[in-house]
Amino acid sequence: MSPPPFLILALEGGGFRTLFAARILDRIEARWGREWRSRIGLIAGTSGGAILGAGLAAGVSAAALVRFYERHGPAIFPRRAWPRLGFLRSRCDSRALRASVADALPDRRLDEVGIPLLIPAADIETGTPVRFRSWASGPTDPVALRDAVLASCAAPTWFDPHPIRGRLLGDGGLWALNPALTALVEAPSLASAAGGEVRVLSIGGGLSADYFGRPPTGRLRRLWWSVASWGLAGRWRLARLVEMQIGLQSIAARETMEALLGGDGRDTGRFLHLAFTSPELLRFDDATTGPALREYADAEFARRGSEIARLLGKHGSPGARLRRLGESPCSRTGPM
């Protein structure tokens, strides 16, 4: 009898859009119970995905992680007409992020979580990747779980860098927005004892079908579009550039993993990526998009439930379960 597969759960960063991943995880637990976590050999989470990954590894329910985003999202990403104190501080209050993470995650060391956990961050002084590994730290080198998460969440200009042992650390999304590939590199040291083929369930933060809009045809209109989109008049559209960079990283990671482990969704594939594409831009710092993100997650789970079950080694589709509960599975690809 062959050993069970070694499952990597990779949780992509995406700010408030990580609510999409939290809702997917909530649907998985509603369908198969929290026992499904026993099949996970490694959790890797970046930025907002680090909050989810740390919560799962520490025993927090997926439903509680959904409530975390719905409850704390407006405090972490408040809507403001003007930047905080002009140009003197980061866009968002890091104290609100710290307080929210403290409310969501238990106060324990990284090496005290129940499932191996990998959290990427970045040293902003040396410009080098930082990898927090729960299985490689210990009492002589303790790192608080919350500190590792806060470092991975410190998106430049949105939140202040997070200090750990004299180092200023920033968002892991600077180099590993989707941590699937770096988790795959780490897997052999953990999977060798467990045996079984390596499989990866990756949950993204969503893409946009339109970041800057189509350039107009008129000469003067095209000139103004260029100035407003790329010039000082539009502040170089920095937020949209960041959003596009996030999307490009996500696509590149998905394509690389598909090439390594097999096509997404095929019976022979060992990699499954769950995501959505919105016709308009859903900003990662907009906490008013919760209803749309929940609808996208419900639609993706209903559409790909059989693929999730196959990857997890489960039987039965979520559609049958929904019908028993008197629900109608959503066949749309997103909110209307």
Short mmCIF file of C-alpha atoms in Angstrom, two decimals:
data_model
loop_
_atom_site.label_atom_id
_atom_site.label_comp_id
_atom_site.label_asym_id
_atom_site.label_seq_id
_atom_site.Cartn_x
_atom_site.Cartn_y
_atom_site.Cartn_z
CA MET A 1 0.00 0.00 0.00
CA SER A 2 1.47 3.32 -1.10
CA PRO A 3 2.00 6.03 1.53
CA PRO A 4 -0.40 9.00 1.54
CA PRO A 5 0.67 12.08 -0.44
CA PHE A 6 2.70 14.82 1.22
CA LEU A 7 0.45 17.90 0.90
CA ILE A 8 1.78 21.45 0.74
CA LEU A 9 -0.74 24.22 1.38
CA ALA A 10 0.53 27.46 -0.19
CA LEU A 11 -1.34 30.64 0.74
CA GLU A 12 -0.65 33.64 -1.45
CA GLY A 13 -0.42 37.21 -0.17
CA GLY A 14 -2.96 39.79 -1.21
CA GLY A 15 -3.89 42.10 1.66
CA PHE A 16 -7.62 42.13 2.36
CA ARG A 17 -8.19 39.95 -0.71
CA THR A 18 -6.80 37.08 1.37
CA LEU A 19 -10.37 36.83 2.65
CA PHE A 20 -10.96 34.83 -0.55
CA ALA A 21 -8.50 32.16 0.67
CA ALA A 22 -9.94 32.22 4.18
CA ARG A 23 -13.41 31.56 2.79
CA ILE A 24 -12.12 28.69 0.62
CA LEU A 25 -10.51 27.12 3.70
CA ASP A 26 -13.77 27.61 5.60
CA ARG A 27 -15.66 25.77 2.87
CA ILE A 28 -13.12 22.92 2.95
CA GLU A 29 -13.55 22.55 6.71
CA ALA A 30 -17.32 22.74 6.44
CA ARG A 31 -17.21 19.93 3.88
CA TRP A 32 -14.57 17.62 5.33
CA GLY A 33 -14.12 18.82 8.92
CA ARG A 34 -10.94 19.97 10.60
CA GLU A 35 -9.54 16.47 10.21
CA TRP A 36 -8.38 17.44 6.72
CA ARG A 37 -5.48 19.33 8.34
CA SER A 38 -3.92 16.00 9.32
CA ARG A 39 -3.16 15.51 5.63
CA ILE A 40 -1.06 18.71 5.44
CA GLY A 41 2.69 18.16 5.59
CA LEU A 42 3.70 21.82 5.23
CA ILE A 43 1.92 25.18 5.26
CA ALA A 44 3.55 28.14 3.52
CA GLY A 45 1.97 31.57 3.82
CA THR A 46 3.08 35.00 2.64
CA SER A 47 1.82 38.35 3.93
CA GLY A 48 -1.94 37.97 4.41
CA GLY A 49 -1.45 34.29 3.67
CA ALA A 50 0.95 34.16 6.62
CA ILE A 51 -1.91 35.14 8.93
CA LEU A 52 -4.01 32.29 7.57
CA GLY A 53 -1.16 29.79 7.59
CA ALA A 54 -0.12 30.65 11.13
CA GLY A 55 -3.72 30.39 12.28
CA LEU A 56 -4.22 26.96 10.71
CA ALA A 57 -0.89 25.67 12.05
CA ALA A 58 -1.77 26.94 15.53
CA GLY A 59 -5.22 25.33 15.53
CA VAL A 60 -7.39 28.38 14.77
CA SER A 61 -10.55 27.47 12.86
CA ALA A 62 -10.97 28.64 9.28
CA ALA A 63 -14.29 30.23 10.24
CA ALA A 64 -12.47 32.34 12.84
CA LEU A 65 -9.97 33.44 10.20
CA VAL A 66 -12.84 34.58 7.98
CA ARG A 67 -14.21 36.57 10.90
CA PHE A 68 -10.75 38.07 11.46
CA TYR A 69 -10.78 39.70 8.03
CA GLU A 70 -14.38 40.82 8.29
CA ARG A 71 -13.90 42.26 11.77
CA HIS A 72 -10.41 43.76 11.55
CA GLY A 73 -10.15 44.56 7.84
CA PRO A 74 -11.62 48.09 8.15
CA ALA A 75 -9.18 48.93 10.98
CA ILE A 76 -6.16 47.53 9.12
CA PHE A 77 -7.11 49.19 5.81
CA PRO A 78 -9.18 52.27 6.73
CA ARG A 79 -10.68 54.47 4.06
CA ARG A 80 -9.09 57.93 4.16
CA ALA A 81 -9.50 60.98 1.98
CA TRP A 82 -5.92 62.04 2.80
CA PRO A 83 -2.73 60.10 3.64
CA ARG A 84 -1.74 59.80 7.31
CA LEU A 85 0.22 62.94 8.25
CA GLY A 86 1.00 63.70 4.64
CA PHE A 87 4.28 62.17 3.47
CA LEU A 88 5.73 61.46 6.93
CA ARG A 89 4.37 57.98 7.65
CA SER A 90 3.24 54.76 6.01
CA ARG A 91 -0.25 54.66 4.54
CA CYS A 92 -1.72 52.39 7.21
CA ASP A 93 -1.26 52.23 10.99
CA SER A 94 1.01 49.31 11.88
CA ARG A 95 -0.34 49.42 15.44
CA ALA A 96 -3.78 48.42 14.15
CA LEU A 97 -2.21 45.50 12.29
CA ARG A 98 -0.30 44.37 15.40
CA ALA A 99 -3.40 44.56 17.58
CA SER A 100 -5.47 42.63 15.03
CA VAL A 101 -2.87 39.87 14.64
CA ALA A 102 -2.59 39.61 18.44
CA ASP A 103 -6.35 39.10 18.60
CA ALA A 104 -6.29 36.40 15.91
CA LEU A 105 -3.18 34.35 16.76
CA PRO A 106 -2.13 32.71 20.03
CA ASP A 107 0.94 34.00 21.88
CA ARG A 108 3.45 31.24 21.22
CA ARG A 109 6.77 30.61 19.53
CA LEU A 110 7.04 29.66 15.90
CA ASP A 111 8.37 26.22 16.82
CA GLU A 112 5.30 25.52 18.98
CA VAL A 113 2.77 25.24 16.13
CA GLY A 114 1.27 21.87 15.31
CA ILE A 115 1.94 21.77 11.53
CA PRO A 116 5.28 22.65 9.88
CA LEU A 117 5.03 26.29 8.86
CA LEU A 118 7.08 28.39 6.43
CA ILE A 119 6.74 32.20 6.37
CA PRO A 120 8.71 34.31 3.86
CA ALA A 121 9.84 37.85 4.69
CA ALA A 122 12.55 40.21 3.40
CA ASP A 123 15.48 42.02 5.00
CA ILE A 124 15.04 45.55 3.65
CA GLU A 125 18.56 46.65 4.62
CA THR A 126 20.45 43.93 2.75
CA GLY A 127 17.74 43.12 0.21
CA THR A 128 17.85 39.41 0.99
CA PRO A 129 15.10 36.81 1.44
CA VAL A 130 14.23 35.67 4.97
CA ARG A 131 12.58 32.31 5.64
CA PHE A 132 10.98 31.61 9.00
CA ARG A 133 10.75 27.84 9.48
CA SER A 134 8.88 26.37 12.43
CA TRP A 135 10.85 23.11 12.25
CA ALA A 136 14.25 24.85 12.19
CA SER A 137 13.81 27.13 15.22
CA GLY A 138 13.86 26.21 18.88
CA PRO A 139 14.18 27.43 22.47
CA THR A 140 17.75 28.63 21.85
CA ASP A 141 16.62 30.69 18.87
CA PRO A 142 13.02 31.63 19.65
CA VAL A 143 10.94 33.65 17.20
CA ALA A 144 7.42 34.64 18.17
CA LEU A 145 4.77 33.41 15.77
CA ARG A 146 3.17 36.85 15.65
CA ASP A 147 6.51 38.54 14.88
CA ALA A 148 7.16 36.28 11.90
CA VAL A 149 3.65 37.02 10.59
CA LEU A 150 3.97 40.79 11.10
CA ALA A 151 7.30 40.83 9.27
CA SER A 152 5.75 39.02 6.30
CA CYS A 153 2.81 41.46 6.29
CA ALA A 154 4.89 44.67 6.31
CA ALA A 155 4.13 45.78 2.76
CA PRO A 156 6.44 48.71 1.87
CA THR A 157 4.79 52.14 2.16
CA TRP A 158 1.59 50.55 3.45
CA PHE A 159 3.04 49.38 6.79
CA ASP A 160 6.21 50.16 8.74
CA PRO A 161 9.01 47.56 8.60
CA HIS A 162 8.87 45.10 11.48
CA PRO A 163 11.99 44.78 13.66
CA ILE A 164 13.24 41.34 14.74
CA ARG A 165 16.61 41.07 16.50
CA GLY A 166 17.93 44.32 15.13
CA ARG A 167 16.85 43.60 11.54
CA LEU A 168 14.16 45.57 9.76
CA LEU A 169 11.98 43.13 7.85
CA GLY A 170 9.40 43.72 5.16
CA ASP A 171 6.74 41.90 3.16
CA GLY A 172 7.57 38.40 1.96
CA GLY A 173 5.58 39.25 -1.15
CA LEU A 174 8.59 41.24 -2.36
CA TRP A 175 10.09 37.94 -3.51
CA ALA A 176 7.63 35.11 -2.75
CA LEU A 177 4.09 36.40 -3.11
CA ASN A 178 3.01 32.82 -3.81
CA PRO A 179 5.21 30.66 -1.55
CA ALA A 180 4.47 27.41 -3.41
CA LEU A 181 7.86 27.21 -5.12
CA THR A 182 9.95 27.96 -2.04
CA ALA A 183 7.82 25.46 -0.10
CA LEU A 184 8.49 22.85 -2.78
CA VAL A 185 12.23 23.43 -2.29
CA GLU A 186 11.86 22.92 1.48
CA ALA A 187 9.60 19.87 1.19
CA PRO A 188 12.28 17.13 0.77
CA SER A 189 13.61 17.70 4.30
CA LEU A 190 10.10 17.03 5.66
CA ALA A 191 8.65 14.62 3.12
CA SER A 192 11.48 12.08 3.18
CA ALA A 193 10.24 10.54 6.43
CA ALA A 194 6.56 10.68 5.43
CA GLY A 195 7.00 9.30 1.93
CA GLY A 196 4.39 9.67 -0.76
CA GLU A 197 4.29 12.02 -3.71
CA VAL A 198 4.30 15.77 -3.09
CA ARG A 199 1.08 17.61 -3.93
CA VAL A 200 0.44 21.34 -3.70
CA LEU A 201 -2.84 23.14 -3.03
CA SER A 202 -2.29 26.82 -3.78
CA ILE A 203 -4.85 29.53 -3.01
CA GLY A 204 -4.33 32.93 -4.60
CA GLY A 205 -5.51 36.43 -3.91
CA GLY A 206 -7.22 37.09 -7.22
CA LEU A 207 -6.41 38.91 -10.45
CA SER A 208 -7.90 41.83 -12.34
CA ALA A 209 -8.89 41.78 -15.98
CA ASP A 210 -8.10 45.52 -16.28
CA TYR A 211 -5.34 47.39 -14.42
CA PHE A 212 -4.90 50.58 -16.47
CA GLY A 213 -7.64 50.48 -19.07
CA ARG A 214 -7.29 50.53 -22.84
CA PRO A 215 -5.50 53.64 -24.21
CA PRO A 216 -7.87 56.01 -26.04
CA THR A 217 -7.46 56.57 -29.77
CA GLY A 218 -7.48 60.39 -29.93
CA ARG A 219 -4.07 62.08 -29.79
CA LEU A 220 -4.88 64.52 -26.99
CA ARG A 221 -6.85 61.93 -25.04
CA ARG A 222 -4.01 59.45 -25.40
CA LEU A 223 -1.53 62.07 -24.16
CA TRP A 224 -3.65 62.79 -21.09
CA TRP A 225 -4.10 59.06 -20.46
CA SER A 226 -0.32 58.66 -20.47
CA VAL A 227 0.20 61.59 -18.10
CA ALA A 228 -2.55 60.45 -15.75
CA SER A 229 -1.44 56.82 -15.79
CA TRP A 230 2.35 57.05 -15.87
CA GLY A 231 3.20 60.66 -15.06
CA LEU A 232 3.20 62.91 -12.02
CA ALA A 233 -0.42 64.01 -12.57
CA GLY A 234 -1.55 60.50 -11.68
CA ARG A 235 1.19 59.98 -9.05
CA TRP A 236 2.49 57.34 -11.46
CA ARG A 237 -0.50 55.19 -10.49
CA LEU A 238 1.72 53.50 -7.92
CA ALA A 239 -1.10 51.53 -6.31
CA ARG A 240 -2.13 50.08 -9.67
CA LEU A 241 1.48 49.25 -10.50
CA VAL A 242 1.70 47.33 -7.23
CA GLU A 243 -1.54 45.53 -8.04
CA MET A 244 -0.23 44.56 -11.47
CA GLN A 245 3.07 43.38 -9.96
CA ILE A 246 1.12 41.21 -7.51
CA GLY A 247 -0.86 39.73 -10.37
CA LEU A 248 2.24 39.05 -12.47
CA GLN A 249 3.96 37.27 -9.57
CA SER A 250 0.89 35.13 -9.04
CA ILE A 251 0.69 34.13 -12.71
CA ALA A 252 4.41 33.39 -12.92
CA ALA A 253 4.30 31.18 -9.81
CA ARG A 254 1.27 29.27 -11.09
CA GLU A 255 2.82 28.65 -14.50
CA THR A 256 6.11 27.50 -12.93
CA MET A 257 4.36 25.08 -10.57
CA GLU A 258 2.23 23.68 -13.39
CA ALA A 259 5.37 23.03 -15.40
CA LEU A 260 7.02 21.26 -12.45
CA LEU A 261 4.14 19.19 -11.07
CA GLY A 262 1.62 18.82 -13.85
CA GLY A 263 -1.20 20.82 -15.35
CA ASP A 264 -3.66 22.48 -13.01
CA GLY A 265 -6.83 20.41 -12.68
CA ARG A 266 -5.72 17.32 -14.60
CA ASP A 267 -5.98 13.86 -13.08
CA THR A 268 -2.22 13.45 -13.43
CA GLY A 269 -1.45 16.87 -11.99
CA ARG A 270 -0.13 17.31 -8.48
CA PHE A 271 -0.72 21.07 -8.36
CA LEU A 272 -4.03 22.88 -7.98
CA HIS A 273 -4.33 26.67 -7.87
CA LEU A 274 -7.59 28.29 -6.76
CA ALA A 275 -8.17 31.93 -7.71
CA PHE A 276 -10.54 34.33 -9.44
CA THR A 277 -10.39 37.11 -12.01
CA SER A 278 -12.43 40.24 -11.40
CA PRO A 279 -13.57 42.36 -14.38
CA GLU A 280 -12.66 45.46 -12.38
CA LEU A 281 -9.80 46.01 -9.98
CA LEU A 282 -10.45 44.93 -6.38
CA ARG A 283 -7.70 46.71 -4.47
CA PHE A 284 -5.86 44.72 -1.84
CA ASP A 285 -6.27 47.60 0.63
CA ASP A 286 -10.03 47.98 0.15
CA ALA A 287 -11.91 46.36 3.04
CA THR A 288 -15.30 47.07 1.46
CA THR A 289 -14.89 44.22 -1.05
CA GLY A 290 -15.77 41.46 1.43
CA PRO A 291 -19.12 40.43 -0.12
CA ALA A 292 -17.58 40.12 -3.60
CA LEU A 293 -14.64 38.08 -2.28
CA ARG A 294 -16.97 35.69 -0.47
CA GLU A 295 -19.00 35.18 -3.65
CA TYR A 296 -15.87 34.52 -5.69
CA ALA A 297 -14.72 31.96 -3.11
CA ASP A 298 -18.08 30.17 -3.00
CA ALA A 299 -18.20 30.04 -6.80
CA GLU A 300 -14.64 28.70 -7.07
CA PHE A 301 -15.27 26.04 -4.42
CA ALA A 302 -18.46 24.90 -6.14
CA ARG A 303 -16.76 24.84 -9.54
CA ARG A 304 -13.60 22.99 -8.47
CA GLY A 305 -14.73 20.96 -5.48
CA SER A 306 -14.10 17.63 -7.19
CA GLU A 307 -10.53 18.66 -8.03
CA ILE A 308 -9.95 19.70 -4.42
CA ALA A 309 -11.31 16.37 -3.21
CA ARG A 310 -9.06 14.47 -5.60
CA LEU A 311 -5.96 16.39 -4.53
CA LEU A 312 -6.77 15.86 -0.84
CA GLY A 313 -7.53 12.19 -1.40
CA LYS A 314 -11.14 12.71 -0.39
CA HIS A 315 -14.27 11.25 -1.95
CA GLY A 316 -17.51 12.93 -2.88
CA SER A 317 -18.09 16.37 -4.35
CA PRO A 318 -19.18 19.44 -2.41
CA GLY A 319 -22.20 19.73 -4.68
CA ALA A 320 -23.80 16.64 -3.13
CA ARG A 321 -23.19 18.03 0.33
CA LEU A 322 -24.73 21.37 -0.64
CA ARG A 323 -27.82 19.64 -1.97
CA ARG A 324 -28.19 17.70 1.28
CA LEU A 325 -28.03 21.00 3.13
CA GLY A 326 -30.68 22.49 0.88
CA GLU A 327 -28.29 24.92 -0.85
CA SER A 328 -27.90 25.56 -4.55
CA PRO A 329 -24.27 25.39 -5.62
CA CYS A 330 -23.25 28.55 -7.43
CA SER A 331 -22.24 27.95 -11.04
CA ARG A 332 -21.11 31.50 -11.71
CA THR A 333 -17.40 32.39 -11.89
CA GLY A 334 -17.93 35.42 -9.70
CA PRO A 335 -20.40 37.97 -8.36
CA MET A 336 -22.82 39.57 -10.74
#
